[in-house]
Amino acid sequence: MTDRRKDRIYAENLDKVDDFVFDRRVAEVFPDMIKRSVPGYSTVIAMTGVLAGEYVQNNSRIYDLGCSLGASSFAVLEGIKARECELLAIDNSEEMLKQAQSNLALQTTETRVKLICEDVINTQINNASLVILNFTLQFIDLEQRLELLKKIHTGLRPGGILILSEKIAFADPVAQALQIEMHHAFKRANGYNDLEISQKRSALEKVLIPETLEQHYRRLKQAGFARADLWFQCFNFVSLVARK
Ligand code: GEK
C-alpha cells in the first residue's frame, strides 16, 4: 500500500509539467513535501514560536500570511501561552485551509484562531504585533510585493515584527549554481530522485520567484522597516526579522 501522505507528485515521468498549484493533492502531502524540500523548515517553524513568545503583545493581532496547514500558527500558539490576542491564519487555497481546519480541530480547542480564505493582497492588517510571511512572499507577483510590505509595516504596532522567510537567489552566478547544487543534494538525501527534482523545478519556475537578500533588504527599507536582521540561512533559504 502506498502512503497517501508521502509526496510522490513528480515521481512519474509527465508528458507536460503544469505550473505548480496548491490543490488537494498538494494539501494531502504538504507536511512531507515541505520538510523534504526546504532545508531548515522545522527550525524556522520552531523559532517562529520562540519569536512569538518574545514579541507578541497582549490585546494585539498576529497574522500568519500564507498559513498552508497552519504549522507556523501552531508554533505561535505554543509560544504565546495564554496571552490575549487574535491569530488570523490566511491562505488563498481552499484545499490547504480545509486541511488546516481539520488539524486545528484535532490539535486544540483554541478560540483565538481564525482561518480566512483570501488573497493576502486583500488582507487588512491592523493592531499587529507579529506578522508572519513564512515562504509566502516568493509566490506573490513581483509588482505587488512592495505594496504588501508597506501595508504590513503600517499595520504593525510599535515594537511589532515581521518574520520573513524565503527561498533566495544569488547575484553571483557561481554562488547561485553552488547553492542550487547543495539544495538538490539536500533533496536527494531526503529521498527525491533527479526526475522528481527536475519536474518540480519546472513546475515552480514561473510560480515561485526568488530574489536576492539585497533585494529583500532594499524593499523592506523602502516599505518603512527600521531594520531587518538575518537570523537563519541554510543554503538558499533564509529567514529575517524586520522591525517597525
Ligand atoms: C508554513 N507558511 O507551513 N494569498 C494567500 N495565500 C497565498 C498566496 C496569496 N496571494 N499565494 C500563495 N499563498 C507555511 C508555508 S507555502 C510555502 C507556506 C511553500 C499560499 C499557498 O496557498 C501556500 O499555502 C502558501 O502560500 C505557501 O510555514 O509551499 O513553499
Coordinates of N, CA and C and ligand atoms in Angstrom, one line a residue:
M1 N 0.9 -1.2 0.0 CA 0.0 0.0 0.0 C 0.9 1.3 0.0
T2 N 0.5 2.2 -0.9 CA 1.4 3.5 -0.9 C 0.9 4.4 0.2
D3 N 1.8 5.2 0.8 CA 1.5 6.1 1.9 C 0.9 7.4 1.2
R4 N -0.4 7.7 1.5 CA -1.0 8.8 0.8 C -0.4 10.1 1.3
R5 N 0.3 10.1 2.4 CA 0.9 11.4 2.9 C 2.3 11.6 2.4
K6 N 2.8 10.7 1.6 CA 4.2 10.8 1.1 C 4.1 11.5 -0.3
D7 N 5.0 12.5 -0.4 CA 4.9 13.3 -1.7 C 5.6 12.5 -2.8
R8 N 4.7 12.1 -3.8 CA 5.2 11.4 -5.0 C 4.6 12.0 -6.2
I9 N 4.3 13.3 -6.1 CA 3.6 14.1 -7.1 C 4.4 14.1 -8.4
Y10 N 5.7 14.2 -8.3 CA 6.5 14.3 -9.5 C 7.4 13.1 -9.8
A11 N 6.9 11.9 -9.2 CA 7.8 10.7 -9.2 C 7.6 10.0 -10.6
E12 N 6.5 10.2 -11.3 CA 6.3 9.6 -12.6 C 6.7 10.6 -13.7
N13 N 7.2 10.1 -14.8 CA 7.6 11.0 -15.9 C 6.3 11.6 -16.5
L14 N 6.2 12.9 -16.5 CA 5.0 13.6 -17.0 C 5.2 14.1 -18.4
D15 N 4.2 13.9 -19.3 CA 4.4 14.4 -20.7 C 4.6 15.9 -20.7
K16 N 3.8 16.6 -19.8 CA 3.8 18.0 -19.7 C 3.7 18.4 -18.2
V17 N 4.7 19.2 -17.8 CA 4.7 19.6 -16.4 C 3.9 21.0 -16.2
D18 N 2.7 20.9 -15.6 CA 1.9 22.1 -15.4 C 2.5 23.0 -14.3
D19 N 2.1 24.3 -14.3 CA 2.6 25.2 -13.2 C 2.1 24.6 -11.9
F20 N 2.9 24.8 -10.9 CA 2.5 24.3 -9.5 C 1.3 25.0 -8.9
V21 N 0.4 24.3 -8.4 CA -0.8 24.9 -7.7 C -1.0 24.2 -6.3
F22 N -1.5 24.9 -5.4 CA -1.7 24.3 -4.0 C -3.1 23.7 -4.0
D23 N -3.2 22.5 -4.7 CA -4.5 21.9 -4.8 C -4.6 20.7 -3.8
R24 N -5.7 19.9 -3.9 CA -5.9 18.8 -2.9 C -4.7 17.8 -2.8
R25 N -4.2 17.5 -4.0 CA -3.0 16.5 -4.0 C -1.9 17.1 -3.1
V26 N -1.6 18.4 -3.3 CA -0.5 19.0 -2.6 C -0.9 19.1 -1.1
A27 N -2.1 19.5 -0.8 CA -2.6 19.6 0.6 C -2.4 18.3 1.4
E28 N -2.7 17.2 0.7 CA -2.6 15.9 1.3 C -1.2 15.5 1.7
V29 N -0.2 16.0 0.9 CA 1.2 15.5 1.2 C 2.1 16.7 1.7
F30 N 1.5 17.8 2.0 CA 2.2 19.1 2.2 C 3.3 18.9 3.3
P31 N 2.9 18.4 4.5 CA 4.0 18.3 5.6 C 5.2 17.6 5.1
D32 N 5.0 16.5 4.4 CA 6.1 15.7 3.9 C 6.9 16.5 2.9
M33 N 6.2 17.1 1.9 CA 6.8 17.8 0.8 C 7.7 19.0 1.4
I34 N 7.2 19.8 2.3 CA 7.9 21.0 2.7 C 9.1 20.6 3.6
K35 N 8.9 19.5 4.4 CA 10.0 19.1 5.2 C 11.2 18.6 4.4
R36 N 10.9 17.8 3.3 CA 11.9 17.2 2.5 C 12.5 18.2 1.4
S37 N 11.8 19.4 1.3 CA 12.2 20.3 0.2 C 12.9 21.6 0.7
V38 N 12.5 22.0 1.9 CA 13.0 23.3 2.4 C 14.0 23.0 3.6
P39 N 15.3 23.2 3.3 CA 16.3 23.0 4.4 C 16.0 23.9 5.6
G40 N 15.9 23.3 6.8 CA 15.8 24.2 8.0 C 14.3 24.5 8.3
Y41 N 13.4 23.9 7.5 CA 12.0 24.3 7.7 C 11.6 24.1 9.2
S42 N 11.9 23.0 9.8 CA 11.4 22.8 11.2 C 12.0 23.8 12.1
T43 N 13.3 24.2 11.9 CA 13.9 25.2 12.7 C 13.2 26.6 12.6
V44 N 12.9 26.9 11.3 CA 12.1 28.2 11.1 C 10.8 28.2 11.8
I45 N 10.1 27.1 11.7 CA 8.8 27.0 12.4 C 9.0 27.1 13.9
A46 N 9.9 26.3 14.4 CA 10.1 26.3 15.9 C 10.5 27.7 16.4
M47 N 11.4 28.4 15.6 CA 11.8 29.7 16.1 C 10.7 30.8 15.9
T48 N 9.8 30.5 15.0 CA 8.6 31.4 14.9 C 7.9 31.4 16.2
G49 N 7.8 30.3 16.8 CA 7.1 30.2 18.1 C 7.9 30.9 19.2
V50 N 9.2 30.8 19.1 CA 10.1 31.5 20.1 C 10.0 33.0 20.0
L51 N 10.0 33.4 18.7 CA 9.9 34.9 18.5 C 8.5 35.4 18.9
A52 N 7.5 34.6 18.7 CA 6.2 35.0 19.1 C 6.1 35.2 20.6
G53 N 6.8 34.3 21.3 CA 6.8 34.4 22.8 C 7.5 35.7 23.2
E54 N 8.5 36.1 22.4 CA 9.2 37.3 22.8 C 8.5 38.6 22.4
Y55 N 7.8 38.6 21.3 CA 7.3 39.9 20.7 C 5.8 40.1 20.7
V56 N 5.0 39.0 20.8 CA 3.6 39.2 20.7 C 3.1 40.0 22.0
Q57 N 2.3 41.0 21.7 CA 1.8 41.9 22.8 C 0.4 41.5 23.1
N58 N 0.0 41.7 24.4 CA -1.4 41.5 24.8 C -2.3 42.3 24.0
N59 N -3.5 41.8 23.8 CA -4.6 42.5 23.0 C -4.1 43.0 21.7
S60 N -3.3 42.2 21.0 CA -2.9 42.5 19.6 C -3.3 41.4 18.7
R61 N -3.0 41.6 17.4 CA -3.2 40.6 16.4 C -1.9 40.0 15.9
I62 N -2.1 38.7 15.5 CA -1.0 38.0 14.8 C -1.5 37.6 13.4
Y63 N -0.8 37.8 12.4 CA -1.2 37.4 11.1 C -0.2 36.4 10.5
D64 N -0.7 35.2 10.1 CA 0.1 34.2 9.5 C -0.3 34.1 8.0
L65 N 0.4 34.9 7.2 CA 0.0 35.1 5.8 C 0.6 33.9 4.9
G66 N -0.3 33.2 4.3 CA 0.1 32.0 3.5 C 0.3 30.9 4.5
C67 N -0.7 30.6 5.3 CA -0.5 29.7 6.5 C -0.4 28.3 6.1
S68 N -0.8 27.9 4.9 CA -0.8 26.5 4.5 C -1.6 25.7 5.5
L69 N -1.0 24.6 6.1 CA -1.7 23.8 7.0 C -1.7 24.3 8.5
G70 N -1.0 25.4 8.7 CA -1.1 26.1 10.0 C 0.1 25.8 10.9
A71 N 1.2 25.3 10.3 CA 2.4 24.9 11.1 C 2.9 26.1 11.9
S72 N 3.1 27.3 11.3 CA 3.6 28.5 12.0 C 2.6 28.9 13.1
S73 N 1.3 28.9 12.7 CA 0.3 29.3 13.7 C 0.3 28.4 14.9
F74 N 0.5 27.1 14.7 CA 0.6 26.2 15.9 C 1.8 26.5 16.7
A75 N 2.9 26.8 16.1 CA 4.1 27.1 16.8 C 3.9 28.4 17.6
V76 N 3.2 29.4 17.0 CA 2.9 30.7 17.7 C 2.1 30.4 19.0
L77 N 1.0 29.5 18.8 CA 0.2 29.2 20.0 C 1.0 28.6 21.1
E78 N 1.9 27.8 20.8 CA 2.8 27.2 21.8 C 3.6 28.3 22.5
G79 N 4.1 29.3 21.7 CA 5.0 30.3 22.2 C 4.3 31.4 23.0
I80 N 3.0 31.7 22.7 CA 2.4 32.8 23.4 C 1.6 32.4 24.6
K81 N 1.5 31.1 24.9 CA 0.8 30.6 26.0 C -0.6 31.2 26.1
A82 N -1.0 31.8 27.2 CA -2.4 32.2 27.4 C -2.6 33.7 27.0
R83 N -1.6 34.3 26.4 CA -1.7 35.7 26.0 C -3.0 36.0 25.3
E84 N -3.6 37.2 25.6 CA -4.8 37.6 25.0 C -4.5 38.2 23.6
C85 N -4.9 37.5 22.5 CA -4.7 38.0 21.2 C -5.5 37.2 20.2
E86 N -5.5 37.8 19.0 CA -6.3 37.1 17.9 C -5.3 36.7 16.8
L87 N -5.4 35.4 16.4 CA -4.4 34.9 15.4 C -5.2 34.7 14.1
L88 N -4.8 35.5 13.1 CA -5.5 35.3 11.8 C -4.6 34.6 10.8
A89 N -5.1 33.4 10.5 CA -4.3 32.5 9.6 C -4.9 32.5 8.2
I90 N -4.2 33.0 7.2 CA -4.8 33.4 5.9 C -4.1 32.6 4.8
D91 N -4.9 32.1 3.9 CA -4.3 31.4 2.7 C -5.4 31.5 1.6
N92 N -5.0 31.6 0.4 CA -5.9 31.6 -0.7 C -6.2 30.3 -1.3
S93 N -5.7 29.2 -0.8 CA -6.0 27.9 -1.3 C -7.0 27.2 -0.3
E94 N -8.2 27.0 -0.9 CA -9.3 26.3 -0.1 C -8.9 25.0 0.4
E95 N -8.2 24.2 -0.5 CA -7.8 22.9 -0.1 C -6.8 22.9 1.1
M96 N -5.8 23.8 1.1 CA -4.9 23.9 2.2 C -5.6 24.3 3.4
L97 N -6.5 25.3 3.4 CA -7.3 25.7 4.6 C -8.2 24.6 5.1
K98 N -8.8 23.8 4.2 CA -9.6 22.7 4.7 C -8.8 21.8 5.6
Q99 N -7.6 21.5 5.2 CA -6.7 20.6 5.9 C -6.2 21.3 7.2
A100 N -6.0 22.6 7.1 CA -5.6 23.4 8.3 C -6.7 23.4 9.3
Q101 N -8.0 23.5 8.8 CA -9.1 23.5 9.7 C -9.2 22.1 10.5
S102 N -9.0 21.0 9.7 CA -9.1 19.8 10.4 C -8.0 19.5 11.4
N103 N -6.8 20.0 11.1 CA -5.6 19.9 12.0 C -5.9 20.7 13.3
L104 N -6.5 21.9 13.1 CA -6.8 22.8 14.2 C -7.9 22.1 15.1
A105 N -8.9 21.5 14.5 CA -9.9 20.9 15.3 C -9.4 19.7 16.1
L106 N -8.4 19.0 15.4 CA -7.8 17.8 16.1 C -6.9 18.2 17.2
Q107 N -6.1 19.3 17.0 CA -5.0 19.6 17.9 C -5.3 20.5 19.1
T108 N -6.4 21.3 19.0 CA -6.6 22.3 20.0 C -8.1 22.7 20.2
T109 N -8.4 23.3 21.2 CA -9.7 23.8 21.4 C -9.6 25.4 21.4
E110 N -8.6 25.9 20.7 CA -8.4 27.3 20.6 C -9.5 28.1 20.0
T111 N -9.8 29.2 20.6 CA -10.8 30.1 20.0 C -10.2 31.4 19.6
R112 N -8.8 31.5 19.7 CA -8.1 32.7 19.3 C -7.8 32.7 17.8
V113 N -7.9 31.5 17.2 CA -7.5 31.4 15.8 C -8.7 31.6 14.8
K114 N -8.5 32.4 13.8 CA -9.5 32.5 12.7 C -8.8 32.1 11.4
L115 N -9.4 31.2 10.7 CA -8.8 30.8 9.4 C -9.6 31.5 8.3
I116 N -8.9 32.2 7.4 CA -9.5 33.0 6.4 C -9.0 32.7 5.0
C117 N -10.0 32.4 4.1 CA -9.6 32.1 2.7 C -9.6 33.4 1.9
E118 N -8.4 34.0 1.7 CA -8.4 35.2 0.8 C -7.0 35.4 0.3
D119 N -6.8 36.2 -0.7 CA -5.5 36.6 -1.2 C -4.9 37.6 -0.2
V120 N -3.7 37.4 0.2 CA -3.1 38.2 1.2 C -3.0 39.7 0.8
I121 N -3.0 39.9 -0.5 CA -3.0 41.2 -1.1 C -4.3 42.0 -0.6
N122 N -5.3 41.3 -0.3 CA -6.6 41.9 0.1 C -6.7 41.9 1.6
T123 N -5.8 41.4 2.4 CA -5.9 41.3 3.8 C -5.7 42.7 4.4
Q124 N -6.6 43.1 5.3 CA -6.4 44.3 6.1 C -5.6 44.0 7.3
I125 N -4.6 44.8 7.5 CA -3.7 44.5 8.7 C -3.7 45.6 9.7
N126 N -4.2 45.3 10.9 CA -4.1 46.4 11.9 C -3.9 45.8 13.3
N127 N -3.4 46.6 14.1 CA -3.1 46.3 15.5 C -2.3 45.0 15.7
A128 N -1.3 44.9 14.7 CA -0.5 43.6 14.7 C 0.8 43.8 15.6
S129 N 1.1 42.8 16.3 CA 2.4 42.8 17.0 C 3.3 41.8 16.3
L130 N 2.8 40.9 15.5 CA 3.6 39.9 14.8 C 2.9 39.6 13.4
V131 N 3.6 39.7 12.3 CA 3.2 39.3 11.0 C 4.2 38.2 10.5
I132 N 3.6 37.1 10.0 CA 4.5 36.0 9.5 C 4.3 35.8 8.0
L133 N 5.4 35.9 7.3 CA 5.4 35.5 5.9 C 6.4 34.4 5.8
N134 N 6.0 33.2 6.2 CA 7.0 32.1 6.1 C 6.9 31.4 4.7
F135 N 7.8 31.7 3.8 CA 7.8 31.1 2.5 C 6.6 31.4 1.6
T136 N 6.1 32.6 1.8 CA 4.9 33.0 1.0 C 5.1 34.2 0.1
L137 N 6.0 35.2 0.5 CA 6.2 36.3 -0.4 C 6.7 35.9 -1.8
Q138 N 7.5 34.8 -1.8 CA 8.1 34.3 -3.0 C 7.0 33.9 -4.1
F139 N 5.8 33.7 -3.6 CA 4.7 33.3 -4.6 C 3.8 34.5 -5.0
I140 N 4.1 35.7 -4.4 CA 3.4 36.9 -4.7 C 4.0 37.6 -6.0
D141 N 3.1 38.2 -6.9 CA 3.6 38.9 -8.0 C 4.7 39.9 -7.6
L142 N 5.8 40.0 -8.4 CA 6.9 40.9 -8.0 C 6.4 42.3 -7.8
E143 N 5.4 42.7 -8.7 CA 5.0 44.1 -8.6 C 4.1 44.4 -7.4
Q144 N 3.6 43.3 -6.7 CA 2.8 43.5 -5.6 C 3.5 43.4 -4.2
R145 N 4.8 43.0 -4.3 CA 5.5 42.7 -3.1 C 5.7 44.0 -2.2
L146 N 6.1 45.1 -2.8 CA 6.3 46.3 -2.0 C 5.0 46.8 -1.4
E147 N 4.0 46.8 -2.1 CA 2.7 47.2 -1.6 C 2.3 46.4 -0.4
L148 N 2.5 45.1 -0.5 CA 2.2 44.2 0.7 C 3.0 44.5 1.9
L149 N 4.3 44.7 1.7 CA 5.2 45.0 2.8 C 4.9 46.4 3.4
K150 N 4.5 47.3 2.6 CA 4.1 48.7 3.1 C 2.9 48.5 4.0
K151 N 1.9 47.7 3.6 CA 0.7 47.5 4.3 C 1.0 46.8 5.7
I152 N 1.9 45.9 5.6 CA 2.3 45.2 6.9 C 2.9 46.2 7.8
H153 N 3.8 47.0 7.3 CA 4.5 47.9 8.1 C 3.5 48.9 8.8
T154 N 2.6 49.4 8.0 CA 1.6 50.3 8.5 C 0.7 49.6 9.6
G155 N 0.4 48.4 9.4 CA -0.5 47.7 10.4 C 0.2 47.2 11.6
L156 N 1.5 47.3 11.7 CA 2.2 46.8 12.9 C 2.2 47.9 14.0
R157 N 2.1 47.4 15.2 CA 2.2 48.4 16.3 C 3.7 48.7 16.6
P158 N 4.0 49.7 17.3 CA 5.4 50.0 17.7 C 5.9 48.8 18.4
G159 N 7.1 48.4 18.1 CA 7.7 47.2 18.8 C 7.3 45.9 18.1
G160 N 6.4 46.0 17.0 CA 6.0 44.8 16.3 C 7.0 44.3 15.3
I161 N 6.9 43.0 14.9 CA 7.9 42.5 14.0 C 7.3 41.7 12.8
L162 N 8.0 41.6 11.7 CA 7.6 40.8 10.6 C 8.7 39.7 10.5
I163 N 8.2 38.4 10.5 CA 9.2 37.3 10.2 C 9.0 37.0 8.7
L164 N 10.1 37.2 8.0 CA 10.1 36.9 6.5 C 11.0 35.8 6.2
S165 N 10.5 34.7 5.7 CA 11.3 33.5 5.4 C 11.1 33.3 3.9
E166 N 12.2 33.1 3.2 CA 12.2 33.0 1.7 C 13.2 32.0 1.2
K167 N 12.9 31.5 0.0 CA 14.0 30.9 -0.8 C 14.7 32.1 -1.5
I168 N 16.0 32.2 -1.6 CA 16.6 33.3 -2.2 C 17.4 32.9 -3.5
A169 N 17.8 34.0 -4.2 CA 18.6 33.8 -5.4 C 20.0 34.5 -5.1
F170 N 21.0 34.3 -5.9 CA 22.3 34.9 -5.7 C 22.7 35.7 -6.9
A171 N 23.2 36.9 -6.8 CA 23.5 37.7 -8.0 C 24.7 37.1 -8.7
D172 N 25.7 36.5 -7.9 CA 26.9 35.9 -8.5 C 26.5 34.5 -9.0
P173 N 26.6 34.3 -10.3 CA 26.2 33.0 -11.0 C 26.9 31.8 -10.4
V174 N 28.1 31.9 -9.9 CA 28.8 30.8 -9.3 C 28.1 30.4 -8.0
A175 N 27.9 31.5 -7.2 CA 27.2 31.2 -5.9 C 25.8 30.6 -6.1
Q176 N 25.1 31.1 -7.1 CA 23.8 30.6 -7.4 C 23.8 29.1 -7.8
A177 N 24.8 28.8 -8.7 CA 24.9 27.4 -9.1 C 25.3 26.5 -7.9
L178 N 26.2 26.9 -7.1 CA 26.6 26.1 -5.9 C 25.5 25.9 -4.9
Q179 N 24.8 27.0 -4.7 CA 23.7 26.9 -3.7 C 22.6 25.9 -4.2
I180 N 22.3 26.0 -5.5 CA 21.3 25.1 -6.0 C 21.8 23.7 -6.0
E181 N 23.1 23.5 -6.3 CA 23.7 22.1 -6.2 C 23.5 21.6 -4.8
M182 N 23.8 22.4 -3.8 CA 23.7 21.9 -2.4 C 22.2 21.7 -2.0
H183 N 21.3 22.6 -2.5 CA 19.9 22.3 -2.2 C 19.4 21.0 -2.8
H184 N 19.9 20.7 -4.0 CA 19.5 19.5 -4.7 C 20.1 18.3 -3.9
A185 N 21.3 18.4 -3.4 CA 21.9 17.4 -2.6 C 21.0 17.1 -1.4
F186 N 20.5 18.2 -0.8 CA 19.6 18.0 0.4 C 18.3 17.2 0.0
K187 N 17.8 17.6 -1.2 CA 16.5 16.9 -1.7 C 16.8 15.4 -1.9
R188 N 18.0 15.2 -2.6 CA 18.3 13.7 -2.8 C 18.5 13.0 -1.5
A189 N 19.2 13.6 -0.6 CA 19.4 13.0 0.7 C 18.0 12.7 1.4
N190 N 17.0 13.4 1.0 CA 15.7 13.2 1.6 C 14.8 12.3 0.7
G191 N 15.4 11.6 -0.2 CA 14.7 10.6 -1.0 C 14.1 11.0 -2.3
Y192 N 14.2 12.3 -2.7 CA 13.7 12.7 -4.0 C 14.8 12.3 -5.1
N193 N 14.3 11.8 -6.2 CA 15.3 11.4 -7.3 C 15.4 12.6 -8.3
D194 N 16.3 12.4 -9.2 CA 16.6 13.5 -10.2 C 15.4 13.9 -11.0
L195 N 14.5 12.9 -11.4 CA 13.3 13.2 -12.2 C 12.4 14.1 -11.3
E196 N 12.2 13.7 -10.1 CA 11.3 14.5 -9.2 C 11.8 15.9 -9.0
I197 N 13.1 16.0 -8.8 CA 13.7 17.3 -8.6 C 13.5 18.2 -9.8
S198 N 13.8 17.6 -11.0 CA 13.7 18.4 -12.2 C 12.3 18.8 -12.6
Q199 N 11.4 17.8 -12.5 CA 9.9 18.2 -12.8 C 9.4 19.2 -11.8
K200 N 9.7 19.1 -10.5 CA 9.2 20.1 -9.6 C 9.8 21.4 -9.9
R201 N 11.1 21.5 -10.3 CA 11.7 22.7 -10.6 C 11.0 23.4 -11.8
S202 N 10.6 22.6 -12.8 CA 9.9 23.2 -13.9 C 8.5 23.7 -13.5
A203 N 7.9 23.0 -12.6 CA 6.5 23.3 -12.2 C 6.6 24.7 -11.4
L204 N 7.7 24.9 -10.7 CA 7.7 26.1 -9.8 C 8.3 27.3 -10.6
E205 N 8.9 27.0 -11.8 CA 9.7 28.1 -12.4 C 9.0 29.4 -12.6
K206 N 7.7 29.4 -13.0 CA 7.0 30.7 -13.2 C 6.2 31.1 -11.9
V207 N 6.2 30.2 -10.9 CA 5.3 30.4 -9.8 C 6.0 30.9 -8.6
L208 N 7.2 30.4 -8.3 CA 8.0 30.8 -7.2 C 9.2 31.6 -7.7
I209 N 9.1 32.9 -7.4 CA 10.2 33.8 -8.0 C 11.1 34.3 -6.8
P210 N 12.3 33.7 -6.6 CA 13.2 34.1 -5.5 C 13.9 35.3 -5.9
E211 N 14.3 36.1 -4.9 CA 15.0 37.3 -5.1 C 16.3 37.3 -4.2
T212 N 17.2 38.2 -4.5 CA 18.4 38.2 -3.6 C 18.2 38.8 -2.3
L213 N 19.0 38.5 -1.3 CA 18.9 39.0 0.0 C 19.0 40.6 -0.1
E214 N 19.8 41.1 -1.0 CA 19.9 42.6 -1.1 C 18.6 43.2 -1.6
Q215 N 17.9 42.5 -2.5 CA 16.6 43.0 -3.0 C 15.6 43.0 -1.8
H216 N 15.7 42.0 -0.9 CA 14.8 41.9 0.2 C 15.1 43.1 1.2
Y217 N 16.3 43.3 1.5 CA 16.7 44.3 2.4 C 16.2 45.7 1.9
R218 N 16.5 45.9 0.6 CA 16.1 47.2 0.0 C 14.6 47.4 0.1
R219 N 13.9 46.4 -0.3 CA 12.4 46.6 -0.3 C 11.8 46.8 1.1
L220 N 12.4 46.1 2.1 CA 12.0 46.2 3.5 C 12.2 47.6 3.9
K221 N 13.4 48.2 3.6 CA 13.7 49.6 3.9 C 12.7 50.5 3.3
Q222 N 12.5 50.3 2.0 CA 11.5 51.1 1.2 C 10.1 51.1 1.8
A223 N 9.8 49.9 2.4 CA 8.4 49.8 2.9 C 8.3 50.4 4.3
G224 N 9.5 50.9 4.8 CA 9.4 51.7 6.1 C 10.0 51.0 7.3
F225 N 10.5 49.7 7.1 CA 11.0 49.0 8.3 C 12.3 49.6 8.7
A226 N 12.5 49.8 10.1 CA 13.7 50.4 10.6 C 14.9 49.6 10.4
R227 N 14.8 48.3 10.5 CA 15.9 47.4 10.3 C 15.4 46.0 10.0
A228 N 16.3 45.2 9.3 CA 16.0 43.8 9.1 C 17.2 43.0 9.4
D229 N 17.1 41.9 10.1 CA 18.2 41.1 10.5 C 18.1 39.7 10.1
L230 N 19.1 39.2 9.5 CA 19.1 37.8 9.1 C 19.4 36.9 10.3
W231 N 18.5 36.0 10.6 CA 18.7 35.2 11.8 C 18.9 33.7 11.4
F232 N 18.6 33.4 10.1 CA 18.7 32.0 9.7 C 19.1 31.9 8.2
Q233 N 20.0 31.0 7.9 CA 20.3 30.6 6.5 C 20.7 29.2 6.4
C234 N 20.1 28.5 5.5 CA 20.6 27.1 5.2 C 20.5 27.0 3.6
F235 N 21.7 27.0 3.0 CA 21.8 27.0 1.5 C 21.0 28.2 1.0
N236 N 20.1 28.0 0.1 CA 19.4 29.2 -0.5 C 18.0 29.5 0.2
F237 N 18.0 29.2 1.5 CA 16.7 29.5 2.3 C 17.1 30.4 3.5
V238 N 16.4 31.4 3.7 CA 16.7 32.4 4.7 C 15.5 32.8 5.5
S239 N 15.8 33.3 6.7 CA 14.7 34.0 7.5 C 15.2 35.3 8.1
L240 N 14.4 36.3 8.0 CA 14.8 37.6 8.5 C 13.7 38.1 9.6
V241 N 14.2 38.9 10.5 CA 13.2 39.6 11.4 C 13.3 41.1 11.0
A242 N 12.2 41.7 10.6 CA 12.1 43.1 10.2 C 11.4 43.8 11.3
R243 N 11.9 45.0 11.8 CA 11.3 45.7 12.9 C 10.7 47.0 12.5
K244 N 9.6 47.4 13.1 CA 8.9 48.6 12.8 C 9.8 49.8 13.2
Ligands
GEK1 C1 4.3 27.1 6.6 N1 3.7 29.4 5.8 O1 4.0 25.9 6.7 N2 -2.6 34.8 -0.8 C2 -2.8 33.9 0.2 N3 -2.0 32.7 0.2 C3 -1.1 32.5 -0.8 C4 -1.0 33.4 -1.8 C5 -1.7 34.6 -1.8 N4 -1.6 35.5 -2.8 N5 0.0 32.9 -2.7 C6 0.4 31.8 -2.1 N6 -0.3 31.5 -1.0 C7 3.6 27.9 5.5 C8 4.2 27.5 4.2 S1 3.7 27.6 1.5 C9 5.3 27.6 1.0 C10 3.8 28.4 3.1 C11 5.7 26.5 0.1 C12 -0.2 30.4 -0.1 C13 -0.2 29.0 -0.8 O2 -1.6 28.6 -1.0 C14 0.5 28.1 0.2 O3 -0.3 27.5 1.1 C15 1.5 29.1 0.9 O4 1.1 30.4 0.5 C16 3.0 28.9 0.6 O5 5.2 27.7 7.3 O6 4.9 25.7 -0.3 O7 7.0 26.5 -0.4

